[in-house]
PDB file of C-alpha atoms in Angstrom:
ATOM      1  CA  UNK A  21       0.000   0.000   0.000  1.00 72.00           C
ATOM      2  CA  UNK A  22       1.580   3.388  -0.970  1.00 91.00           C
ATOM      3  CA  UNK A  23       0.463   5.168   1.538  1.00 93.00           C
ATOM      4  CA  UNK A  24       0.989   8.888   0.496  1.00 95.00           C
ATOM      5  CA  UNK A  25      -0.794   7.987  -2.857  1.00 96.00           C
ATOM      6  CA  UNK A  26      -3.564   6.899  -0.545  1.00 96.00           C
ATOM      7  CA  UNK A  27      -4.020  10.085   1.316  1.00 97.00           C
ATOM      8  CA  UNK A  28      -3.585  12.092  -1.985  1.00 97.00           C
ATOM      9  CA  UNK A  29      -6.271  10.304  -3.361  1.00 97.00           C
ATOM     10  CA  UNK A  30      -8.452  10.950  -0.246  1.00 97.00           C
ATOM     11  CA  UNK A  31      -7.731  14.835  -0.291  1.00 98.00           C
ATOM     12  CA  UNK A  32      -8.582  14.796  -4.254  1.00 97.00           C
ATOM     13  CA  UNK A  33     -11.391  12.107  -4.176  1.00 97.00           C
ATOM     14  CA  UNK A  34     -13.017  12.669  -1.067  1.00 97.00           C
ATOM     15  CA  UNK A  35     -12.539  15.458   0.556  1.00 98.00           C
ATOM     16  CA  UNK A  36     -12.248  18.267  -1.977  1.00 97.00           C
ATOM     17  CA  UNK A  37     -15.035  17.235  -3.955  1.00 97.00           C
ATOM     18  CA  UNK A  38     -17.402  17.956  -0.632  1.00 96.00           C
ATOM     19  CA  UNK A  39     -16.176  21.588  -0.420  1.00 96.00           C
ATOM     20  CA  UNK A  40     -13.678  21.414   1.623  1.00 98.00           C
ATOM     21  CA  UNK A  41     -11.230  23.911   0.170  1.00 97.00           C
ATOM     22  CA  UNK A  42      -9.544  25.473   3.123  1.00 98.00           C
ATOM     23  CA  UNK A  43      -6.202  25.043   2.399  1.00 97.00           C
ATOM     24  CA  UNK A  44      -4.636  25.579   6.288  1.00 97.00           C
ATOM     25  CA  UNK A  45      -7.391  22.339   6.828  1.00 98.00           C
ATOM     26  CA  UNK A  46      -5.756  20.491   3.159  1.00 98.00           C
ATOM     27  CA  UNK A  47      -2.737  20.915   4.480  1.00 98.00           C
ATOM     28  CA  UNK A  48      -3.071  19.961   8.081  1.00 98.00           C
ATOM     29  CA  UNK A  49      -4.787  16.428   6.885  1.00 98.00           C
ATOM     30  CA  UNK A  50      -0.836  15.643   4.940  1.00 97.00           C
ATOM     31  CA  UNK A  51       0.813  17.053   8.330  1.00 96.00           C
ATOM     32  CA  UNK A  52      -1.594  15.106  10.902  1.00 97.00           C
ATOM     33  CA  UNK A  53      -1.331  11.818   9.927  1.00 97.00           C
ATOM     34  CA  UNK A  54      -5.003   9.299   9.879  1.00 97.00           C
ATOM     35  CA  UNK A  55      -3.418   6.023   9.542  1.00 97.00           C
ATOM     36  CA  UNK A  56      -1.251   6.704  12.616  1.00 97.00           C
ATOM     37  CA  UNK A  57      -4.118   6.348  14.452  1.00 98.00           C
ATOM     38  CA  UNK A  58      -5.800   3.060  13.725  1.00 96.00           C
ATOM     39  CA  UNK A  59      -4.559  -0.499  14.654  1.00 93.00           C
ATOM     40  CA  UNK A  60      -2.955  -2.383  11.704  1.00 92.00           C
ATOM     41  CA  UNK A  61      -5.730  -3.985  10.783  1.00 91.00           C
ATOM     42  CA  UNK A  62      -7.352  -0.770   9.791  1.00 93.00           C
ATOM     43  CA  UNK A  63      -4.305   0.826   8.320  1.00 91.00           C
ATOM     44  CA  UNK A  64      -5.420   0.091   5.040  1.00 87.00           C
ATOM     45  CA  UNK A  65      -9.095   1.386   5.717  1.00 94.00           C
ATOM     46  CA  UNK A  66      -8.021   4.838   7.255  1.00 96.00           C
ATOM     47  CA  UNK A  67      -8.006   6.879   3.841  1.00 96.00           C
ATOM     48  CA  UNK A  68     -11.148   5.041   2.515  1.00 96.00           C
ATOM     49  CA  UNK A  69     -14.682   6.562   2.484  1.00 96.00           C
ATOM     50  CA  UNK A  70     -16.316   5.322   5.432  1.00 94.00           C
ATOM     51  CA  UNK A  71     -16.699   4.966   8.881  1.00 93.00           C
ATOM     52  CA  UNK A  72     -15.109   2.797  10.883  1.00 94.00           C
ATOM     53  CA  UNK A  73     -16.058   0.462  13.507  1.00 92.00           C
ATOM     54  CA  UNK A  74     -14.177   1.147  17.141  1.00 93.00           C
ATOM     55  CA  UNK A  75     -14.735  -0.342  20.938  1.00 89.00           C
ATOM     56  CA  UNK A  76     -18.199  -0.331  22.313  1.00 85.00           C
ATOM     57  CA  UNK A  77     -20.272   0.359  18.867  1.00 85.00           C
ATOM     58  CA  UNK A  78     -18.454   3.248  18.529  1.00 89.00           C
ATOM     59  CA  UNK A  79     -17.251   4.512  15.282  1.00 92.00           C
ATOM     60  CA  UNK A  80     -14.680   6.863  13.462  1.00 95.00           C
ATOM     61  CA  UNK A  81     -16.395   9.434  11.556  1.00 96.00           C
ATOM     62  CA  UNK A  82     -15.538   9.234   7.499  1.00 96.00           C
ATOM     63  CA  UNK A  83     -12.295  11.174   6.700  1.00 97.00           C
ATOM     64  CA  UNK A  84     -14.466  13.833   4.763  1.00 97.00           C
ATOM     65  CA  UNK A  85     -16.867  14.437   7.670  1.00 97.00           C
ATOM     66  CA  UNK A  86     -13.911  15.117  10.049  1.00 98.00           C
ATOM     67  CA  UNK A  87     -12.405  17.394   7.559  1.00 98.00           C
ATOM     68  CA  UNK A  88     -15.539  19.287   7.229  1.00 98.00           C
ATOM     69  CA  UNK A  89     -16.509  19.777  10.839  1.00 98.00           C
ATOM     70  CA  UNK A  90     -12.735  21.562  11.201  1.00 98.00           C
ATOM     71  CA  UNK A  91     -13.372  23.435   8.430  1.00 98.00           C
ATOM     72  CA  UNK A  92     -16.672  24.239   9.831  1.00 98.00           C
ATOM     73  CA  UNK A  93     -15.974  25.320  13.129  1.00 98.00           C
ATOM     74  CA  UNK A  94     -12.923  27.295  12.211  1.00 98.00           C
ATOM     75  CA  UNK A  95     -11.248  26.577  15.813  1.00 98.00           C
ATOM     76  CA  UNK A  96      -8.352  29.951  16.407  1.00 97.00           C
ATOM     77  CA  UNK A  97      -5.713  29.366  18.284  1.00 97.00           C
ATOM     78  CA  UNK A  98      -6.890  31.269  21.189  1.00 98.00           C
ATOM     79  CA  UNK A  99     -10.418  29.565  21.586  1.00 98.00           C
ATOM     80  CA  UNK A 100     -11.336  26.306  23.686  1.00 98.00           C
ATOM     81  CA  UNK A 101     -13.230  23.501  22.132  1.00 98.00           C
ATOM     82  CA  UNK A 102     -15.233  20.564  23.954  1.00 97.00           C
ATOM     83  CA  UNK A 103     -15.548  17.334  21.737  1.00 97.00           C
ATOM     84  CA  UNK A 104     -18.159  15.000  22.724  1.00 96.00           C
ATOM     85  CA  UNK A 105     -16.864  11.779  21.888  1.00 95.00           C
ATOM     86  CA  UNK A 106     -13.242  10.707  21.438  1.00 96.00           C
ATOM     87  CA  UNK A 107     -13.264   7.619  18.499  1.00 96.00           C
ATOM     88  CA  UNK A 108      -9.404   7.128  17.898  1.00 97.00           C
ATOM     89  CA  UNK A 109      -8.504  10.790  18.634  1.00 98.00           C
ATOM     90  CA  UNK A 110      -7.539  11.846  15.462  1.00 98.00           C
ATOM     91  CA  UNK A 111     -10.782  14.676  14.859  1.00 98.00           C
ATOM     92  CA  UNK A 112      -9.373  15.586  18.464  1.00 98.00           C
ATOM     93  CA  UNK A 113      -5.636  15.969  16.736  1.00 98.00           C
ATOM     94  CA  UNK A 114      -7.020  18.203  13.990  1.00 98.00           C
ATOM     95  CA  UNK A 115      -9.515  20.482  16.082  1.00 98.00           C
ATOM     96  CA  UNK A 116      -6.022  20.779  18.457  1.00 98.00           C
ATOM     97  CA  UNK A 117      -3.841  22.023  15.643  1.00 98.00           C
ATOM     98  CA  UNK A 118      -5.915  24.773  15.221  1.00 97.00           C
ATOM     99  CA  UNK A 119      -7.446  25.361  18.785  1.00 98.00           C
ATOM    100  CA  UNK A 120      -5.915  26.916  22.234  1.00 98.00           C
ATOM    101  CA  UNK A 121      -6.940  23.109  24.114  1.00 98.00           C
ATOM    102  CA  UNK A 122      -9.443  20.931  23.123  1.00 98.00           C
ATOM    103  CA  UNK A 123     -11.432  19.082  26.366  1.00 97.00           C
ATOM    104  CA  UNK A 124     -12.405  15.607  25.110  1.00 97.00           C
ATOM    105  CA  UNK A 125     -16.235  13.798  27.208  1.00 96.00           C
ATOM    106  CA  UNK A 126     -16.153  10.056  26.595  1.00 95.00           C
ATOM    107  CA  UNK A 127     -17.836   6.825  28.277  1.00 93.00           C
ATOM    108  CA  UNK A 128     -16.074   4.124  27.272  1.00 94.00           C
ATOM    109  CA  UNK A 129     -12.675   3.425  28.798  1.00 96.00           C
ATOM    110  CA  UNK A 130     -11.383   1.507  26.198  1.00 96.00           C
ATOM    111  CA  UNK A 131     -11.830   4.528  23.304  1.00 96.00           C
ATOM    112  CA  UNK A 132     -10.300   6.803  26.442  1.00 97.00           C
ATOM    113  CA  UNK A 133      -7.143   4.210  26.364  1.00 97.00           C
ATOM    114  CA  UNK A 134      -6.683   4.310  22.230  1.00 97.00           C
ATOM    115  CA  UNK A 135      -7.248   8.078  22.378  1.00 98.00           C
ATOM    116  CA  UNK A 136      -4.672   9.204  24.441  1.00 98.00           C
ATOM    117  CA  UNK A 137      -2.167   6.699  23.446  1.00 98.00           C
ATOM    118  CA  UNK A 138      -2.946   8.173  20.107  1.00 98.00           C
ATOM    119  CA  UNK A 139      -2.434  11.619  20.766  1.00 98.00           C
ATOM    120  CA  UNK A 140       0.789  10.956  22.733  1.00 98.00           C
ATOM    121  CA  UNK A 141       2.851   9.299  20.167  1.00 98.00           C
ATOM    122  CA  UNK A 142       1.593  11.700  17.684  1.00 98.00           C
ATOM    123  CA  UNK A 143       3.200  14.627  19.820  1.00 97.00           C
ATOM    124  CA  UNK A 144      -0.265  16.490  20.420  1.00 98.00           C
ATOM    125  CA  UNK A 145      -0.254  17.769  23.786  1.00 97.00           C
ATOM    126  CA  UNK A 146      -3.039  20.170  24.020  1.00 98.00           C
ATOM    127  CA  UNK A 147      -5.751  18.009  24.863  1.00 98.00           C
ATOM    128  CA  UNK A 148      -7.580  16.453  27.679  1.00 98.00           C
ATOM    129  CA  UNK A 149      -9.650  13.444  28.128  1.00 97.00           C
ATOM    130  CA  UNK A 150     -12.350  13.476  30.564  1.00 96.00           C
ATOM    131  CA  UNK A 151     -14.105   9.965  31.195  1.00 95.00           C
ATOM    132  CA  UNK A 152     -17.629  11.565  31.521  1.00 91.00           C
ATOM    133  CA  UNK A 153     -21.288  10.347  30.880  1.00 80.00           C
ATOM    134  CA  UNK A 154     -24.016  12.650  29.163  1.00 75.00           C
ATOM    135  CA  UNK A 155     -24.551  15.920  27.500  1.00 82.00           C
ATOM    136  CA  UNK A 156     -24.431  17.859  30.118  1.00 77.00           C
ATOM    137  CA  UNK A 157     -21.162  16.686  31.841  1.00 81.00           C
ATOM    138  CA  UNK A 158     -19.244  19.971  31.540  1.00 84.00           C
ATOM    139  CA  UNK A 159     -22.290  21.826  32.654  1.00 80.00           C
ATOM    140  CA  UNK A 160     -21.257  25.047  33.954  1.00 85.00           C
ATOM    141  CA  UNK A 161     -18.195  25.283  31.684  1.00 91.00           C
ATOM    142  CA  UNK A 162     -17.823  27.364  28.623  1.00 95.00           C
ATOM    143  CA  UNK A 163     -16.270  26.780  25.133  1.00 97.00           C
ATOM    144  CA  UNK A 164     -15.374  28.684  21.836  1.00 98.00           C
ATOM    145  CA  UNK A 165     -16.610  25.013  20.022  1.00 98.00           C
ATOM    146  CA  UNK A 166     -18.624  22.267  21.274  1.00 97.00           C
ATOM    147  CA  UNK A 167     -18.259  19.345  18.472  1.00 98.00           C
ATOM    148  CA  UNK A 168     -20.667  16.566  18.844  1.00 96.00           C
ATOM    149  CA  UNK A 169     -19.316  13.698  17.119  1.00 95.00           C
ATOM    150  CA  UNK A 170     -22.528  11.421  16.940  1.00 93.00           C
ATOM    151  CA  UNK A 171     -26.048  12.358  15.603  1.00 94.00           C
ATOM    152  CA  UNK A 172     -28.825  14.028  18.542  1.00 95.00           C
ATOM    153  CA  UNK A 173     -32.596  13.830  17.389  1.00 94.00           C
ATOM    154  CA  UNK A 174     -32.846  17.566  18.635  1.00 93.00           C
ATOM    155  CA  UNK A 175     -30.542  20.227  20.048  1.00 93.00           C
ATOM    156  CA  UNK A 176     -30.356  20.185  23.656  1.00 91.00           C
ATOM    157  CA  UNK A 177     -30.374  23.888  24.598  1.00 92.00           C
ATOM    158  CA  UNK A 178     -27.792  23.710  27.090  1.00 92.00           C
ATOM    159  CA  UNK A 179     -25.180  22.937  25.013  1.00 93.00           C
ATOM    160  CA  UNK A 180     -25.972  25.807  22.865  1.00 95.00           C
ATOM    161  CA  UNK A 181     -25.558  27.692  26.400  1.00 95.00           C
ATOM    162  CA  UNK A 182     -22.323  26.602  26.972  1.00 95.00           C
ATOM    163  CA  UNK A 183     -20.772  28.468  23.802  1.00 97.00           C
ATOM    164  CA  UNK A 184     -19.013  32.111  24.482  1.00 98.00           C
ATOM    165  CA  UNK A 185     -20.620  34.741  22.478  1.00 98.00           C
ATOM    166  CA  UNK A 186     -19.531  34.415  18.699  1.00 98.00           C
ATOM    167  CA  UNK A 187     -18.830  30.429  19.714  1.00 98.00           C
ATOM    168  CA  UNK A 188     -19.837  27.924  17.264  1.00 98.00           C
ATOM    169  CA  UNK A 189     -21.568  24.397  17.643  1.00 98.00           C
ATOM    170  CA  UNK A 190     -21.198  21.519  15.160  1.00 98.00           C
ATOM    171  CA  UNK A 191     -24.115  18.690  15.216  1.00 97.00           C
ATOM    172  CA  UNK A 192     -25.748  16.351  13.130  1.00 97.00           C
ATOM    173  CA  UNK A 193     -29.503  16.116  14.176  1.00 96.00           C
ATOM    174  CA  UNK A 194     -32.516  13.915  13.001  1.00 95.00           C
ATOM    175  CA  UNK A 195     -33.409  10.697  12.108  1.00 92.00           C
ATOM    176  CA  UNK A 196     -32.415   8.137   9.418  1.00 89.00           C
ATOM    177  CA  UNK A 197     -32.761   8.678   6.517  1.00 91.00           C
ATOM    178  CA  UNK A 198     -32.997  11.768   7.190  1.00 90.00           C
ATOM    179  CA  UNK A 199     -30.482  14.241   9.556  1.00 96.00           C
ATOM    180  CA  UNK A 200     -28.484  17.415   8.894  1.00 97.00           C
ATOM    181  CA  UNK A 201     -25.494  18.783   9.763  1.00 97.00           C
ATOM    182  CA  UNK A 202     -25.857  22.294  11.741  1.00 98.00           C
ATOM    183  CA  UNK A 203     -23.301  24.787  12.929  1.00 98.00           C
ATOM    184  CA  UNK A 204     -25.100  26.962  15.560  1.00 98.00           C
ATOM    185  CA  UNK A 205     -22.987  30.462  16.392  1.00 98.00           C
ATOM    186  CA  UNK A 206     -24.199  32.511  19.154  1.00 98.00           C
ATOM    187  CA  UNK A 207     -24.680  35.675  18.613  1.00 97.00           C
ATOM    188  CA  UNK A 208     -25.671  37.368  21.942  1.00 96.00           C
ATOM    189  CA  UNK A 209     -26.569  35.900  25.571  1.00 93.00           C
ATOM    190  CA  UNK A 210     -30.158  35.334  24.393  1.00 93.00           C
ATOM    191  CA  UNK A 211     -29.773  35.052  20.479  1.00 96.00           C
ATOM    192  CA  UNK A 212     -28.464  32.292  18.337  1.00 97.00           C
ATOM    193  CA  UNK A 213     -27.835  31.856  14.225  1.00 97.00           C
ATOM    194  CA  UNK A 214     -28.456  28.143  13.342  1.00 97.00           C
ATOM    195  CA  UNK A 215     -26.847  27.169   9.438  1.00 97.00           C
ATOM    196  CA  UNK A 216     -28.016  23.847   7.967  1.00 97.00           C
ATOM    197  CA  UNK A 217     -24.616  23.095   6.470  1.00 97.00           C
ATOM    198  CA  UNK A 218     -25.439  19.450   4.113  1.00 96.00           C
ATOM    199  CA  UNK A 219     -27.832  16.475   4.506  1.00 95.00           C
ATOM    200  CA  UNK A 220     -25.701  13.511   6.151  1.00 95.00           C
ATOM    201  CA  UNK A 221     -26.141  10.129   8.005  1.00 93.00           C
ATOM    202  CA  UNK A 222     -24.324   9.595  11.162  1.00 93.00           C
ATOM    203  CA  UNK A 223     -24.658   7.257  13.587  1.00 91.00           C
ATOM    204  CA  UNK A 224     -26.297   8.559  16.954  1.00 91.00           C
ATOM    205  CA  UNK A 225     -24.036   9.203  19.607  1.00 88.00           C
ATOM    206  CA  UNK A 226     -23.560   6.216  22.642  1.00 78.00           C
ATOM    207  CA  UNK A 227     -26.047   6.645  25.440  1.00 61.00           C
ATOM    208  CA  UNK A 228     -27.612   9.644  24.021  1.00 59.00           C
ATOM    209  CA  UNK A 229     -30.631   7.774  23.116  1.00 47.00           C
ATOM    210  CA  UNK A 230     -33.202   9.240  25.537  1.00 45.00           C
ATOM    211  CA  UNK A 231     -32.195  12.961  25.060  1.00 48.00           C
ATOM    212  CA  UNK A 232     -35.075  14.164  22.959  1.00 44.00           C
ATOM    213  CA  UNK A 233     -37.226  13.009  26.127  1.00 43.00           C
ATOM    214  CA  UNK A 234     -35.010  15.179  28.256  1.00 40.00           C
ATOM    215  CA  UNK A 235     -36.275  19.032  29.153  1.00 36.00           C
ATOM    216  CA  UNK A 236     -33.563  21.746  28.871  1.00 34.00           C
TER     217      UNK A 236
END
């Protein structure tokens, strides 16, 4: 397998074909290596257009997806960003090359494991991984961008409350067949801009099941 052939092939394919066109995100997917962060036995699957089974029905989101959510959000270098969900830590890597510190929520111990082992032999020190269950674990905290890397039937409205003013919040929401990808910006204390971005499929996010029954 040539291996930089493969990840050319992904940028020209996949990835700029679905508008992403950033070229400080193009760049940053040759510098921040996918493979390195799957086992061997998906080393060959990294750069293909899919998503990727992981620990506890978890998945990896599809190398165009991850690129788009960074594009997205357009994480500075002075803003915070909470990720809801680690997978193999790599959408973690890339929202970190651009971010101040990037705060990582996830259940399952096993993904926590991968995740930081990840991260640490790829040299990216500016995140943290919190083992955490629900939405609303960082309640009372405050972010530049909140990433939620697994579909929600609604918004919850108080993640939407943790953003800063002019902070951004990536989600897919709905139902299959049918779910869009939103990136909500706040605006004011009371007032927020929500911008259907594409029509997507994603699997829904662990344990997050019952939050359309939950009041805000």
């Amino acid at each position: 397998m040539n291996i930089e052939k493969s990840r050319f092939n992904m940028i020209e394919q996949q990835i700029r074909p679905w508008n992403v066109l950033d070229l400080d995100v193009l760049n940053l997917l040759i510098v921040c290596k996918r493979e390195n962060f799957f086992p061997e036995s998906q080393k060959s699957l990294a750069f293909f257009d899919t998503e990727l089974p992981l620990a506890g029905g978890a998945f990896a989101l599809s190398p165009k997806l991850e690129a788009r959510i960074v594009q997205e959000v357009a994480s500075k270098k002075s803003e915070s960003v909470w990720l809801i969900g680690a997978g193999t830590g790599y959408l973690a890597a890339l929202l970190a090359h651009q971010a101040k510190h990037v705060t990582v929520t996830e259940t399952n111990p096993e993904l926590i494991a991968t995740a930081t082992k990840n991260l640490r032999d790829n040299d990216v020190s500016n995140v943290s991984i919190i083992q955490a269950s629900g939405l609303t674990a960082q309640q009372g905290a405050a972010y530049d961008v909140i990433v939620v890397s697994g579909s929600l039937e609604i918004v919850p409205q108080v993640l939407q409350d943790m953003l800063n003013i002019g902070g951004r919040l990536f989600v897919v929401t709905g139902q299959a067949p049918v779910m869009a990808a939103q990136l909500i910006r706040r605006e004011s204390d009371a007032s927020f801009q929500a911008t259907t971005l594409f029509e997507t499929v994603v699997p829904a996010l662990p344990q997050s099941e019952h939050v359309s029954r939950f009041t805000f």
